[in-house]
One Martini backbone bead per residue (centre of mass of N, CA, C, O) as a GRO file, in nm:
protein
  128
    1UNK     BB    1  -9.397  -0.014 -31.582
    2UNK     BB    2  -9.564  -0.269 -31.792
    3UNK     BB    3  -9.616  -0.275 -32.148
    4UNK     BB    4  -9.772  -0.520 -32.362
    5UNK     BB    5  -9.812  -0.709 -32.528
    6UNK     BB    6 -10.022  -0.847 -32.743
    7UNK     BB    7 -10.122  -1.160 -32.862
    8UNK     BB    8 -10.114  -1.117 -33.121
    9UNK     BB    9  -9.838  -1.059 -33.133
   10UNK     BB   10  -9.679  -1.290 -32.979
   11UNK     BB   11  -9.771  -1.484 -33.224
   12UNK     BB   12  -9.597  -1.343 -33.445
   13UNK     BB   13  -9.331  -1.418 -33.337
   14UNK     BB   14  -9.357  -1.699 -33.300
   15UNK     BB   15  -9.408  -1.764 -33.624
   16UNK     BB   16  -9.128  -1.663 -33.687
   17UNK     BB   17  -8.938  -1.797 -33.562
   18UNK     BB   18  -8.990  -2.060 -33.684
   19UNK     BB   19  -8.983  -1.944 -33.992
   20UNK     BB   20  -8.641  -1.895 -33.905
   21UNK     BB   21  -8.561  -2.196 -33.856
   22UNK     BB   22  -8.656  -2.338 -34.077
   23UNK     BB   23  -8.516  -2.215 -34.291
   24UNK     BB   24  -8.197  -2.257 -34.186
   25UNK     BB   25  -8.207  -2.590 -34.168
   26UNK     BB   26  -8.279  -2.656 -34.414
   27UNK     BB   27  -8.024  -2.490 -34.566
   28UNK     BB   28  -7.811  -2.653 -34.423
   29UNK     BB   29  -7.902  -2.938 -34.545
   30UNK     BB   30  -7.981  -2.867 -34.854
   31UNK     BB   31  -7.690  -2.682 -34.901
   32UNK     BB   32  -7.390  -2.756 -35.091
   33UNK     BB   33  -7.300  -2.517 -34.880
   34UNK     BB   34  -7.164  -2.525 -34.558
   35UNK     BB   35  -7.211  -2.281 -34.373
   36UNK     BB   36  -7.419  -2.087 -34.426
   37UNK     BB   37  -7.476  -1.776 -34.369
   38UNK     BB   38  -7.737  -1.706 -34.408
   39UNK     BB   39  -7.857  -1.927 -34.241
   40UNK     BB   40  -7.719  -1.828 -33.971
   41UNK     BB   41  -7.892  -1.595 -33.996
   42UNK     BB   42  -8.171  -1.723 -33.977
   43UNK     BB   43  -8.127  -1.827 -33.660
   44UNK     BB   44  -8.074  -1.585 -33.550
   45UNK     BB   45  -8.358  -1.459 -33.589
   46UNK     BB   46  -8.501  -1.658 -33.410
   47UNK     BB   47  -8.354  -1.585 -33.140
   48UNK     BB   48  -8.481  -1.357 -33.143
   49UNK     BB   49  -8.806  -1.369 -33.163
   50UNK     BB   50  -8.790  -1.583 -32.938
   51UNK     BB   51  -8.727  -1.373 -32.740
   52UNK     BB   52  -8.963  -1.192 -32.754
   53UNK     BB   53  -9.141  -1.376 -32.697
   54UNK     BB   54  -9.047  -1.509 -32.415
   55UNK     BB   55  -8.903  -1.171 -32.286
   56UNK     BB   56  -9.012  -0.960 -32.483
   57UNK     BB   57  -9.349  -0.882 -32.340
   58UNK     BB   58  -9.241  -0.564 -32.369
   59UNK     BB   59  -9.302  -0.298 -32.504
   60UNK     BB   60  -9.300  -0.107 -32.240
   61UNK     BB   61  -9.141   0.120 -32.038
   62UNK     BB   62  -9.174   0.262 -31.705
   63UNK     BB   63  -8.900   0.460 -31.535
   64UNK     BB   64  -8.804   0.730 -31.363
   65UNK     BB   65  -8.938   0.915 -31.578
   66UNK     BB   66  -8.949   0.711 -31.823
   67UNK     BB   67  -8.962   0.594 -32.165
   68UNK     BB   68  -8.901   0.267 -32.293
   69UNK     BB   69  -8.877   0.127 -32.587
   70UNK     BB   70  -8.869  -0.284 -32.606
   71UNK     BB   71  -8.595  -0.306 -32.796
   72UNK     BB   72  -8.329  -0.279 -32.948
   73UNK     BB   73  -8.373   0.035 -33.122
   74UNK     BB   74  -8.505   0.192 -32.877
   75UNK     BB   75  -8.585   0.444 -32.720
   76UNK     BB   76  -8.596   0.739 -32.500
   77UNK     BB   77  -8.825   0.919 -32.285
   78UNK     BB   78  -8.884   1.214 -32.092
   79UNK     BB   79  -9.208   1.288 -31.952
   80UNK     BB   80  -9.102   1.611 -31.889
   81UNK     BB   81  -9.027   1.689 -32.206
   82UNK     BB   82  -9.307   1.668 -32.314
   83UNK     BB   83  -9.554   1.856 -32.528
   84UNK     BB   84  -9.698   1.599 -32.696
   85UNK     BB   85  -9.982   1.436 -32.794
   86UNK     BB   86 -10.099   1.245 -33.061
   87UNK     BB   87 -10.384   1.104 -33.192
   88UNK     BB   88 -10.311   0.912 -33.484
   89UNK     BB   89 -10.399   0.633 -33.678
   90UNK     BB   90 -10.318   0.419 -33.404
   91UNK     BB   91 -10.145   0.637 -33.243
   92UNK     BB   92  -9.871   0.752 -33.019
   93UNK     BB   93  -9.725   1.124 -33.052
   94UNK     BB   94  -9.464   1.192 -32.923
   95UNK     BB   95  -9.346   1.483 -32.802
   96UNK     BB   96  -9.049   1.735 -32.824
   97UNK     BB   97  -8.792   1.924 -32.928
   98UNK     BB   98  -8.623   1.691 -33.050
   99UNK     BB   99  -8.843   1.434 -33.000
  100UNK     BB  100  -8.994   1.183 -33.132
  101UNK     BB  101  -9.272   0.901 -33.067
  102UNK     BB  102  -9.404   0.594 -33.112
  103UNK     BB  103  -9.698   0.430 -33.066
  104UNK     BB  104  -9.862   0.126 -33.097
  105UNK     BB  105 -10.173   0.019 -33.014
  106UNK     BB  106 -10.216  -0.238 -33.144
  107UNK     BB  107  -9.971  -0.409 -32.951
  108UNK     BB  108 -10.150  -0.341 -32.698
  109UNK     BB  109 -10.263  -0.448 -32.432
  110UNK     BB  110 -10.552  -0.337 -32.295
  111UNK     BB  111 -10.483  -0.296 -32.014
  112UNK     BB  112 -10.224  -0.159 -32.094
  113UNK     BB  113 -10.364   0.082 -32.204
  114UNK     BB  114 -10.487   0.191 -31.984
  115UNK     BB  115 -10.211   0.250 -31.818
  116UNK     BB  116 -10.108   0.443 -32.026
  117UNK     BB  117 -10.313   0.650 -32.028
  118UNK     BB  118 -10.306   0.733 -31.703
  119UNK     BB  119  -9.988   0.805 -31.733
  120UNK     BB  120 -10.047   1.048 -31.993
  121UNK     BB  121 -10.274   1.231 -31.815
  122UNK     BB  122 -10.133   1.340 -31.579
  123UNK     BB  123  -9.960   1.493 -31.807
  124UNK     BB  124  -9.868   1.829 -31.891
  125UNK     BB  125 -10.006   1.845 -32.218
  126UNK     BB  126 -10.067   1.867 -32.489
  127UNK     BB  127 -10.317   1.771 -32.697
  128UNK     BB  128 -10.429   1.651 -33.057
   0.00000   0.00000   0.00000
């Protein structure tokens, strides 16, 4: 199953692109010495967030009892490890006995929102 980010996020990232490429672009033509990484790697930031926008639309993956949030350094917990999920200030914090992960609500597309609620309420867990 797979949880898309919100339409307003998705706009977030596509304006961060530009605005991550055009910075790079500007820098490269119009600064003194050529080749500058300061720049390259803006021009990188750019193709990230282009990446986002283009092909990771998806916040969340949930597949074979994991759930893994779908950026660079994102998490992944077993479903059945879960001990606890805790709904407070447009989050929900799964716990485990280890391991806490964050979701971030407003992120989530509704219809993906009703999706992730119906596959965290099967879980036999403490809800907080």
């Amino acid at each position: 199953m797979k949880i898309l980010y919100s339409k307003k996020q998705r706009k977030y990232h596509f304006f961060y692109a530009l605005f991550w490429l055009l910075l790079g672009i500007t820098g490269l033509f119009f600064s003194e010495r050529k080749l500058s990484l300061i720049y390259l790697l803006h021009i990188f930031l750019s193709i990230i967030y282009s990446y986002k926008y283009l092909k990771g639309t998806n916040y969340l993956i949930i597949e074979k009892g994991v759930l893994k949030q779908n950026y660079i350094f994102g998490k992944k917990i077993e479903l059945s490890d879960i001990k606890s999920i805790k709904h407070f200030a447009g989050e929900y914090i799964l716990r485990t006995d280890k391991r806490k992960m964050r979701i971030d609500i407003g992120s989530i597309e509704k219809s993906s929102l009703a999706e992730l609620r119906d596959e965290l309420k099967k879980l036999d867990v403490q809800w907080i």
